[in-house]
Coordinates of C-alpha atoms in Angstrom, one line a residue:
Chain A
M1 CA 83.0 -19.8 36.6
R2 CA 85.6 -17.1 37.2
R3 CA 84.7 -14.5 39.8
M4 CA 85.2 -10.9 38.7
S5 CA 87.3 -8.6 40.8
W6 CA 85.7 -5.6 42.4
F7 CA 87.7 -3.4 40.0
N8 CA 86.2 -5.0 36.9
V9 CA 82.7 -4.9 38.3
T10 CA 83.0 -1.2 39.3
S11 CA 84.4 -0.2 35.9
L12 CA 81.7 -2.0 34.0
T13 CA 79.0 -0.6 36.3
L14 CA 80.3 3.0 36.0
G15 CA 81.0 2.7 32.3
F16 CA 77.5 1.4 31.4
A17 CA 75.9 4.0 33.8
F18 CA 77.8 6.7 31.8
L19 CA 76.6 5.3 28.5
Y20 CA 73.0 4.9 29.5
L21 CA 72.1 7.5 32.2
P22 CA 71.9 10.5 29.8
M23 CA 69.5 8.7 27.6
L24 CA 67.5 7.5 30.6
V25 CA 67.3 11.1 31.9
L26 CA 66.0 12.2 28.4
I27 CA 63.3 9.6 28.5
I28 CA 62.2 10.5 32.0
Y29 CA 62.0 14.2 31.2
S30 CA 59.9 13.5 28.1
F31 CA 57.1 12.7 30.5
N32 CA 57.5 16.0 32.4
A33 CA 54.4 18.2 32.6
S34 CA 56.4 21.4 32.9
K35 CA 57.6 23.3 29.8
L36 CA 60.8 24.1 31.8
V37 CA 62.8 21.1 31.0
T38 CA 64.8 21.2 34.2
V39 CA 61.9 21.4 36.7
W40 CA 59.9 18.3 37.4
A41 CA 56.2 19.1 37.5
G42 CA 54.5 15.7 37.5
F43 CA 53.9 13.0 34.9
S44 CA 52.3 13.9 31.6
T45 CA 52.2 12.6 28.1
K46 CA 51.2 15.9 26.5
W47 CA 54.4 16.4 24.6
Y48 CA 53.8 13.3 22.7
G49 CA 50.4 14.7 21.8
T50 CA 51.8 18.0 20.6
L51 CA 54.6 16.2 18.7
F52 CA 52.0 14.2 16.6
Q53 CA 50.2 17.4 15.7
N54 CA 53.5 19.1 14.6
E55 CA 53.3 18.7 10.8
A56 CA 56.7 20.0 10.1
F57 CA 58.2 17.2 12.2
L58 CA 55.9 14.6 10.6
D59 CA 56.8 15.8 7.1
A60 CA 60.5 15.7 7.8
A61 CA 60.2 12.2 9.3
W62 CA 58.5 11.0 6.2
V63 CA 61.2 12.5 3.9
T64 CA 63.9 11.0 6.2
I65 CA 62.4 7.5 5.9
K66 CA 62.0 7.7 2.1
V67 CA 65.5 8.9 1.7
A68 CA 66.9 6.2 4.0
V69 CA 65.0 3.4 2.3
V70 CA 66.0 4.4 -1.3
S71 CA 69.6 5.4 -0.5
S72 CA 70.4 2.3 1.6
T73 CA 69.0 0.0 -1.1
L74 CA 71.0 1.7 -3.8
A75 CA 74.0 1.8 -1.6
T76 CA 73.7 -1.9 -0.9
V77 CA 73.6 -2.8 -4.6
L78 CA 76.5 -0.5 -5.5
G79 CA 78.5 -1.4 -2.4
T80 CA 78.1 -5.1 -3.0
M81 CA 79.2 -4.6 -6.6
A82 CA 82.2 -2.6 -5.4
A83 CA 83.1 -5.2 -2.8
Y84 CA 82.9 -7.9 -5.5
V85 CA 85.2 -5.9 -7.8
L86 CA 87.7 -5.3 -5.0
V87 CA 87.9 -8.9 -3.9
R88 CA 87.3 -10.9 -7.1
G89 CA 87.9 -8.3 -9.8
G90 CA 91.6 -9.0 -10.3
R91 CA 93.7 -6.3 -11.9
F92 CA 92.2 -3.5 -13.9
M93 CA 93.1 0.0 -14.9
G94 CA 92.8 2.5 -12.0
R95 CA 92.3 -0.1 -9.3
T96 CA 94.3 1.9 -6.8
L97 CA 92.1 4.9 -7.4
F98 CA 89.0 2.7 -7.1
S99 CA 90.0 1.3 -3.7
G100 CA 91.1 4.7 -2.6
M101 CA 87.6 6.1 -3.4
I102 CA 86.0 3.3 -1.4
Y103 CA 88.0 3.9 1.7
A104 CA 88.4 7.7 1.6
P105 CA 84.8 8.6 2.3
L106 CA 84.9 6.6 5.6
V107 CA 87.4 9.1 7.1
M108 CA 86.5 12.2 5.2
P109 CA 85.0 14.8 7.6
E110 CA 81.3 15.2 6.9
V111 CA 81.6 19.0 6.4
I112 CA 84.0 18.4 3.5
T113 CA 81.8 15.7 1.9
G114 CA 78.8 17.9 2.2
L115 CA 80.5 21.1 0.9
S116 CA 82.0 19.3 -2.1
L117 CA 78.7 17.6 -3.1
L118 CA 76.8 20.9 -2.8
L119 CA 79.3 22.6 -5.1
L120 CA 78.9 19.7 -7.6
F121 CA 75.1 20.0 -7.5
I122 CA 75.2 23.7 -8.0
G123 CA 77.8 23.3 -10.7
I124 CA 75.7 20.9 -12.8
G125 CA 72.5 22.9 -12.0
L126 CA 70.7 20.1 -10.1
D127 CA 67.9 21.5 -7.8
R128 CA 68.5 20.5 -4.2
G129 CA 65.8 18.3 -2.7
V130 CA 65.1 14.6 -2.0
L131 CA 67.1 13.5 -5.1
T132 CA 70.3 15.3 -4.1
I133 CA 70.1 14.0 -0.5
V134 CA 69.6 10.4 -1.9
L135 CA 72.6 10.8 -4.2
A136 CA 74.7 12.1 -1.3
H137 CA 73.7 9.4 1.2
T138 CA 74.1 6.6 -1.4
T139 CA 77.6 7.7 -2.1
F140 CA 78.9 7.7 1.5
S141 CA 77.0 4.7 2.6
M142 CA 77.9 2.4 -0.3
C143 CA 81.5 2.7 1.0
Y144 CA 80.4 1.3 4.4
V145 CA 78.5 -1.5 2.7
S146 CA 81.4 -2.5 0.5
V147 CA 83.7 -2.7 3.6
V148 CA 81.2 -4.9 5.4
V149 CA 80.6 -7.1 2.4
S150 CA 84.2 -7.4 1.3
S151 CA 85.3 -8.7 4.7
R152 CA 82.8 -11.5 4.3
L153 CA 83.8 -12.1 0.6
V154 CA 87.5 -12.4 1.6
S155 CA 86.8 -15.1 4.2
F156 CA 84.7 -17.4 2.0
D157 CA 86.0 -20.3 0.0
R158 CA 86.3 -19.4 -3.7
S159 CA 86.3 -23.0 -4.8
L160 CA 82.5 -23.1 -4.2
E161 CA 82.1 -20.5 -6.9
E162 CA 84.5 -22.3 -9.2
A163 CA 82.7 -25.5 -8.7
A164 CA 79.4 -23.9 -9.8
L165 CA 81.2 -22.5 -12.9
D166 CA 82.7 -25.9 -13.7
L167 CA 79.2 -27.4 -13.5
G168 CA 78.0 -25.1 -16.2
S169 CA 76.4 -22.1 -14.5
T170 CA 77.0 -18.7 -15.9
P171 CA 79.0 -16.2 -13.7
W172 CA 75.7 -14.4 -12.8
E173 CA 74.1 -17.7 -11.8
A174 CA 77.1 -18.7 -9.7
F175 CA 76.8 -15.3 -8.0
R176 CA 73.1 -15.5 -7.5
L177 CA 72.9 -19.2 -6.4
V178 CA 76.2 -19.6 -4.5
T179 CA 77.8 -16.4 -3.6
L180 CA 74.8 -14.3 -2.7
P181 CA 73.3 -16.7 -0.2
I182 CA 76.6 -17.1 1.6
I183 CA 77.3 -13.3 1.9
A184 CA 73.6 -12.5 2.6
P185 CA 74.2 -11.8 6.3
A186 CA 76.9 -9.2 5.4
V187 CA 74.6 -7.7 2.7
I188 CA 71.8 -7.4 5.2
S189 CA 73.9 -5.8 7.9
G190 CA 75.3 -3.5 5.2
W191 CA 71.8 -2.4 4.3
L192 CA 71.0 -1.8 8.0
L193 CA 74.2 0.2 8.5
A194 CA 73.5 2.3 5.5
F195 CA 69.9 2.8 6.6
T196 CA 70.9 4.0 10.1
L197 CA 73.7 6.2 8.7
S198 CA 71.1 7.9 6.4
L199 CA 68.6 8.3 9.2
D200 CA 71.2 9.8 11.4
D201 CA 73.0 12.2 9.0
L202 CA 72.7 15.9 9.8
V203 CA 75.8 17.5 8.3
I204 CA 75.7 16.1 4.7
A205 CA 71.9 16.4 4.5
S206 CA 72.2 20.1 5.6
F207 CA 74.5 20.9 2.7
T208 CA 72.6 18.8 0.1
S209 CA 69.0 19.5 1.0
G210 CA 67.1 22.5 -0.3
P211 CA 64.0 24.4 0.9
S212 CA 61.8 21.8 -0.8
A213 CA 62.9 18.9 1.5
T214 CA 64.2 18.9 5.0
T215 CA 65.1 15.8 7.0
L216 CA 64.3 15.1 10.6
P217 CA 67.9 15.6 11.9
I218 CA 67.9 19.0 10.3
K219 CA 64.6 19.9 12.0
I220 CA 65.9 18.6 15.3
F221 CA 69.1 20.4 15.0
S222 CA 67.5 23.8 14.3
A223 CA 65.1 23.2 17.2
V224 CA 67.7 22.2 19.8
R225 CA 70.0 25.1 18.8
L226 CA 67.6 27.3 20.7
G227 CA 67.7 25.1 23.8
V228 CA 66.3 22.0 25.2
S229 CA 62.6 21.4 24.4
P230 CA 60.2 18.8 25.8
E231 CA 58.8 18.0 22.3
I232 CA 62.3 17.0 21.2
N233 CA 62.6 14.9 24.3
A234 CA 59.4 13.0 23.3
L235 CA 60.7 12.6 19.7
S236 CA 64.1 11.3 21.0
T237 CA 62.4 8.9 23.3
I238 CA 60.4 7.4 20.4
M239 CA 63.5 7.1 18.3
I240 CA 65.5 5.5 21.1
L241 CA 62.7 3.0 21.8
I242 CA 62.5 2.0 18.1
V243 CA 66.2 1.4 17.8
T244 CA 66.4 -0.5 21.1
I245 CA 63.5 -2.8 20.1
G246 CA 65.1 -3.3 16.6
V247 CA 68.6 -4.1 17.9
V248 CA 67.4 -6.4 20.8
T249 CA 65.1 -8.3 18.4
A250 CA 67.9 -8.7 15.9
S251 CA 70.4 -10.0 18.5
L252 CA 67.8 -12.4 19.9
V253 CA 67.1 -13.8 16.4
T254 CA 70.8 -14.2 15.8
K255 CA 71.3 -15.9 19.1
R256 CA 68.4 -18.3 18.4
N257 CA 69.7 -19.1 15.0
A258 CA 73.2 -19.8 16.5
V259 CA 71.6 -22.1 19.1
R260 CA 69.6 -23.9 16.4
A261 CA 72.7 -24.3 14.2
Q262 CA 74.6 -25.8 17.2
K263 CA 71.8 -28.3 17.8
D264 CA 71.7 -29.3 14.2
A265 CA 75.5 -29.8 14.2
R266 CA 75.2 -32.0 17.3
K267 CA 72.4 -34.0 15.7
A268 CA 74.4 -34.5 12.6
E269 CA 77.3 -35.7 14.7
R270 CA 75.2 -38.2 16.5
A271 CA 73.7 -39.4 13.2
E272 CA 77.2 -40.0 11.9
A273 CA 78.2 -41.8 15.0
Chain B
M1 CA 87.5 -9.0 -21.2
R2 CA 83.9 -9.8 -21.0
L3 CA 81.3 -7.1 -21.3
S4 CA 79.6 -8.1 -18.0
R5 CA 82.8 -7.7 -16.1
V6 CA 83.4 -4.3 -17.6
A7 CA 79.9 -3.2 -16.6
L8 CA 80.4 -4.6 -13.1
I9 CA 83.5 -2.5 -12.6
L10 CA 82.2 0.6 -14.4
V11 CA 79.0 1.1 -12.5
P12 CA 80.4 1.7 -9.0
Y13 CA 83.5 3.2 -10.4
L14 CA 81.7 5.9 -12.4
W15 CA 79.4 6.6 -9.4
L16 CA 82.3 7.3 -7.2
L17 CA 84.2 9.3 -9.8
V18 CA 81.2 11.6 -10.4
L19 CA 79.9 11.9 -6.8
F20 CA 83.1 11.6 -4.8
F21 CA 86.2 12.4 -6.9
A22 CA 84.8 15.2 -9.1
P23 CA 83.3 17.2 -6.2
F24 CA 86.6 17.0 -4.4
L25 CA 88.3 18.5 -7.5
I26 CA 85.7 21.3 -7.6
V27 CA 86.5 22.2 -4.0
L28 CA 90.2 22.3 -4.8
K29 CA 89.5 24.5 -7.8
I30 CA 87.2 26.9 -6.0
S31 CA 89.7 27.2 -3.2
L32 CA 92.1 28.7 -5.8
S33 CA 89.5 31.0 -7.3
D34 CA 88.6 34.6 -6.7
A35 CA 85.4 35.3 -4.8
A36 CA 83.1 36.6 -7.5
L37 CA 80.3 38.0 -5.4
A38 CA 80.1 34.7 -3.6
I39 CA 78.1 33.1 -6.4
P40 CA 79.4 30.8 -9.2
P41 CA 80.9 31.0 -11.7
Y42 CA 84.2 31.6 -10.2
T43 CA 87.2 32.8 -12.2
P44 CA 89.0 31.0 -13.6
T45 CA 86.6 28.6 -15.2
F46 CA 87.3 25.5 -17.2
K47 CA 85.8 27.0 -20.3
D48 CA 88.9 29.1 -21.2
G49 CA 91.2 26.0 -21.4
I50 CA 93.8 24.6 -19.1
A51 CA 96.5 27.2 -19.7
A52 CA 94.3 30.1 -18.8
L53 CA 93.1 28.1 -15.8
I54 CA 96.5 27.6 -14.4
S55 CA 97.7 31.1 -15.1
E56 CA 94.7 32.6 -13.3
L57 CA 94.8 30.4 -10.2
D58 CA 95.9 32.2 -7.1
F59 CA 96.6 31.4 -3.6
E60 CA 94.8 34.5 -2.3
N61 CA 92.4 32.5 -0.1
F62 CA 95.2 30.5 1.4
I63 CA 97.2 33.6 2.1
F64 CA 94.0 35.1 3.7
L65 CA 93.8 32.1 6.0
T66 CA 97.3 32.7 7.3
E67 CA 96.7 36.4 7.8
D68 CA 93.6 36.1 9.9
D69 CA 94.6 34.4 13.1
L70 CA 91.1 33.0 13.6
Y71 CA 91.9 30.1 11.2
W72 CA 95.1 28.8 12.5
K73 CA 93.8 29.2 16.1
A74 CA 90.8 27.1 15.0
Y75 CA 93.1 24.4 13.5
L76 CA 95.3 24.4 16.5
S77 CA 92.4 24.2 19.0
S78 CA 90.6 21.4 17.0
F79 CA 93.8 19.5 17.1
R80 CA 94.2 20.0 20.9
I81 CA 90.5 19.2 21.5
A82 CA 90.7 16.0 19.4
L83 CA 94.0 14.9 21.1
V84 CA 92.8 15.5 24.7
S85 CA 89.4 13.9 24.1
T86 CA 91.1 10.9 22.5
L87 CA 93.2 10.4 25.6
L88 CA 90.1 10.9 27.9
T89 CA 88.2 8.4 25.8
L90 CA 91.1 5.9 26.2
L91 CA 91.1 6.5 30.0
V92 CA 87.4 5.8 30.2
G93 CA 87.2 3.1 27.6
Y94 CA 90.1 0.9 28.6
P95 CA 88.7 -0.2 32.0
I96 CA 85.4 -1.0 30.4
A97 CA 86.9 -3.1 27.6
Y98 CA 89.1 -4.8 30.2
G99 CA 86.1 -5.5 32.4
M100 CA 84.3 -7.0 29.4
A101 CA 87.2 -9.2 28.5
K102 CA 87.3 -10.5 32.1
A103 CA 83.6 -11.0 32.3
P104 CA 82.1 -14.6 32.4
D105 CA 81.5 -16.0 28.9
E106 CA 77.7 -16.0 29.1
W107 CA 77.7 -12.2 29.8
R108 CA 79.9 -11.2 26.9
A109 CA 77.3 -11.2 24.1
T110 CA 75.0 -9.0 26.3
L111 CA 77.8 -6.6 27.2
M112 CA 78.8 -6.4 23.6
M113 CA 75.3 -5.5 22.6
L114 CA 75.1 -2.9 25.3
V115 CA 78.2 -1.2 23.8
I116 CA 76.9 -1.4 20.3
L117 CA 73.4 -0.2 21.0
P118 CA 74.3 3.5 21.5
F119 CA 76.1 3.4 18.2
W120 CA 72.8 2.6 16.4
T121 CA 71.0 5.4 18.4
S122 CA 71.0 8.8 16.8
F123 CA 74.3 10.7 17.3
L124 CA 72.4 14.0 17.4
I125 CA 70.1 12.8 20.1
R126 CA 73.0 11.5 22.2
V127 CA 74.7 14.9 22.0
Y128 CA 71.4 16.7 22.8
A129 CA 70.9 14.5 25.9
W130 CA 73.8 16.3 27.5
M131 CA 72.4 19.8 26.9
G132 CA 69.8 19.2 29.6
I133 CA 72.3 17.6 32.0
L134 CA 75.1 20.2 31.7
S135 CA 73.1 23.5 31.7
N136 CA 73.2 25.9 34.6
E137 CA 69.9 24.6 36.0
G138 CA 70.6 21.1 34.7
L139 CA 70.7 17.8 36.6
L140 CA 74.5 17.8 37.1
N141 CA 74.5 21.2 38.9
Q142 CA 71.4 20.3 40.9
L143 CA 73.1 17.1 42.0
L144 CA 76.3 18.9 43.0
I145 CA 74.5 21.6 44.9
W146 CA 72.3 19.0 46.7
L147 CA 75.5 17.1 47.7
G148 CA 76.8 20.4 49.1
L149 CA 79.9 20.3 46.8
I150 CA 79.2 23.7 45.3
S151 CA 76.9 26.6 46.3
E152 CA 76.6 28.3 42.9
P153 CA 75.9 26.4 39.7
L154 CA 79.0 25.8 37.5
T155 CA 79.0 26.9 33.9
I156 CA 79.7 23.7 32.0
L157 CA 77.5 23.9 29.0
N158 CA 79.0 26.2 26.3
T159 CA 82.5 25.5 27.4
T160 CA 85.3 23.3 26.0
A161 CA 84.8 20.9 29.0
A162 CA 81.3 20.2 27.6
V163 CA 82.8 19.4 24.2
Y164 CA 85.2 16.9 25.9
I165 CA 82.3 15.2 27.6
G166 CA 80.3 15.1 24.4
I167 CA 83.2 13.6 22.3
V168 CA 84.1 11.0 25.0
Y169 CA 80.4 10.0 25.3
T170 CA 79.6 9.7 21.6
Y171 CA 82.9 8.1 20.5
L172 CA 83.3 5.7 23.5
P173 CA 82.1 2.6 21.5
F174 CA 84.8 3.2 18.9
M175 CA 87.4 3.0 21.6
I176 CA 86.0 0.1 23.5
L177 CA 85.4 -2.3 20.6
P178 CA 89.0 -2.6 19.2
I179 CA 90.5 -2.7 22.7
Y180 CA 88.1 -5.4 23.7
A181 CA 88.9 -7.4 20.5
A182 CA 92.7 -7.2 21.4
L183 CA 92.1 -8.1 25.0
D184 CA 89.8 -10.9 24.1
R185 CA 92.5 -12.7 22.1
L186 CA 95.0 -12.3 24.9
D187 CA 96.4 -15.5 26.4
T188 CA 95.9 -15.2 30.2
S189 CA 98.7 -17.8 30.8
L190 CA 101.2 -15.0 29.9
N191 CA 100.0 -13.0 32.9
E192 CA 100.2 -16.0 35.1
A193 CA 103.7 -16.7 33.9
A194 CA 104.7 -13.1 34.8
E195 CA 103.2 -13.5 38.2
D196 CA 105.0 -16.8 38.7
L197 CA 108.2 -15.1 37.8
G198 CA 107.7 -12.6 40.6
C199 CA 105.6 -9.8 39.1
T200 CA 102.8 -8.3 41.2
R201 CA 99.4 -8.3 39.4
T202 CA 99.7 -4.5 38.7
Q203 CA 103.2 -5.0 37.3
A204 CA 102.0 -7.9 35.1
F205 CA 99.2 -5.6 33.8
W206 CA 101.6 -2.9 32.8
L207 CA 104.3 -5.1 31.5
V208 CA 102.2 -7.8 29.7
T209 CA 98.6 -6.8 29.2
I210 CA 99.1 -3.2 28.0
P211 CA 101.9 -3.9 25.5
L212 CA 99.9 -6.9 24.1
S213 CA 96.7 -4.7 23.7
K214 CA 98.7 -1.9 22.0
N215 CA 97.1 -2.6 18.6
G216 CA 93.6 -2.2 20.0
I217 CA 94.7 1.0 21.8
V218 CA 96.2 2.5 18.6
A219 CA 93.2 1.5 16.4
G220 CA 90.7 2.9 18.9
S221 CA 92.6 6.2 19.3
F222 CA 92.6 6.8 15.5
L223 CA 89.0 5.9 15.3
V224 CA 88.2 8.6 17.8
F225 CA 90.8 11.2 16.8
I226 CA 90.2 11.4 13.1
P227 CA 86.4 12.1 13.2
A228 CA 86.8 14.3 16.3
L229 CA 89.1 16.6 14.4
G230 CA 86.4 17.6 11.9
E231 CA 83.6 17.5 14.4
F232 CA 80.7 19.9 13.8
V233 CA 77.7 18.8 15.8
I234 CA 79.3 18.5 19.3
P235 CA 81.0 22.0 19.4
S236 CA 77.9 23.7 18.0
L237 CA 75.5 22.2 20.5
L238 CA 77.7 21.9 23.6
G239 CA 80.7 24.2 22.9
G240 CA 79.2 27.7 22.7
S241 CA 80.9 30.6 20.9
G242 CA 84.2 30.3 22.9
T243 CA 85.1 26.9 21.5
L244 CA 86.9 27.1 18.2
M245 CA 86.8 24.0 16.0
I246 CA 87.6 23.9 12.3
G247 CA 84.5 22.0 11.3
K248 CA 82.3 24.7 12.9
V249 CA 84.4 27.5 11.3
L250 CA 83.9 25.9 7.8
W251 CA 80.2 25.6 8.4
E252 CA 79.9 29.2 9.5
E253 CA 82.1 30.5 6.7
F254 CA 79.9 28.7 4.2
F255 CA 76.4 29.3 5.6
N256 CA 76.8 32.6 7.5
N257 CA 79.4 34.5 5.6
R258 CA 78.8 32.8 2.2
D259 CA 82.4 33.0 1.4
W260 CA 82.8 29.8 -0.7
P261 CA 86.4 30.2 -1.8
V262 CA 87.5 30.7 1.8
A263 CA 85.3 27.8 3.0
S264 CA 86.9 25.6 0.3
A265 CA 90.4 26.6 1.3
V266 CA 89.6 25.8 4.9
A267 CA 88.4 22.3 3.7
V268 CA 91.5 21.7 1.6
I269 CA 93.8 22.5 4.6
L270 CA 91.7 20.3 6.9
L271 CA 92.1 17.4 4.5
L272 CA 95.9 18.0 4.3
I273 CA 96.1 17.9 8.1
L274 CA 94.0 14.7 8.2
I275 CA 96.1 12.8 5.7
I276 CA 98.9 12.5 8.3
P277 CA 96.9 10.5 10.9
I278 CA 95.2 8.5 8.1
V279 CA 98.4 7.4 6.6
L280 CA 99.8 6.5 10.0
F281 CA 96.6 4.5 10.7
Q282 CA 96.9 2.6 7.5
R283 CA 100.5 1.8 8.1
N284 CA 99.6 0.5 11.5
Q285 CA 96.8 -1.7 10.1
Q286 CA 99.1 -3.1 7.5
K287 CA 101.8 -3.9 10.1
Q288 CA 99.1 -5.6 12.2
Q289 CA 98.0 -7.7 9.2
E290 CA 101.6 -8.7 8.4
A291 CA 102.1 -9.7 12.0
E292 CA 99.1 -11.9 11.9
E293 CA 100.0 -13.7 8.7

């Protein structure tokens, strides 16, 4: 094993301390008994209690989850279709515009996307609420999904699909039975990406939501604008923990699958020998 | 052409046309309209036909933007903040990516996960975490006073310095990952060859490692610079009233002043400014792909 130089060890230690200390401080202060966020007054879980009695937050959390589930599912379907069109679609009229529209939202500042969607919804007379947030989130996250899925589609062997077609399956069957299982990991990570993007979005949701529906980021933003609050610390801690558990579990599962695949490959090799 | 293929193309195509392209045209149109009591419809409308539309368009809003120095100051200061924070992110991110690339193989997956984890955590919460640390009574000031480095708390929150910290912190993974990818592919025998030929380690680093990781540096810098330019959340939570950024100006123009035509004009100019770095980025990506083929 190579030994790491002191420089590399220091830069990694400092770098990860920088990345994680702020979140750690937030978690510690969520257990602070004092209402003053900067003074430590002993351990307490009371802010978690008041958080769960705060109906405005609970309602907003529920709206956020609904919007995220619906929009990421829609975005996954549309994004996968778009990726398939981009990679396998061949030539068609307006292809340049199509690929431009897939990549442009990735770099478009959120304030512009939000502003333009709001002007559209007002122009066609659509009342702002859950529906408009879902439409907005689906639009920008389908682009992320299609980028993730198309990178997988590019790298896979097209002859597998052609073989299925030669053996008499319809294009839809070939897609469902051959292509989809192979690109499934990319489709799933596309869905997860879309889901997190939707949960996280403040700016676009602010433009496209109305008085009838507010999402959690909007609620958090208007609360923290007035300053640091212990309830928000508690809420943030819960969100950080959920994400950490999710990501760590996912990476452990991936690792276990990789180890298993390796073992299978070795077994197959031995059987051949 | 089969019907199913047409449907496959049309569904995502129409979705994007209606919900991405059309809204953008509306912004363009409203930016060229007169403010009619800040509520739609704006003149000119599409109803009177194209000729009337074109004859009635005016650049009043754009002229207004050049007359009030708030706007060009905001564009300029956004540009400066984005540029400086990109450089700072590079300075902080490069050693981390380098350390990761030099780490033993069995650590790499874990280190990679540790870099990606903050990306999945709420952006808003990561910015908010700094509010408590940077405030006058915050942890950073408490620490500095306790160490005896300062006697009076420094004002950090609500200054541009806090915006730099916020951007570096939240966009750091975007800088680390492409640089790590470039360094990971690097052939260490090249450095050894340079050392054999008489370079010191430091010289080999500057003459071999840095040029070979150029693609990662360029990609990471664009990935930080482009979103930082239109940033809204970080300047409004950490920056205070003294920090001018164009994303914040657009938001306030829209929600506080309710001047939609001016907000739209601000958006159009921001997009025009952004097109330059985006085109440069795409060129760079293309060159990279060609080099790999």
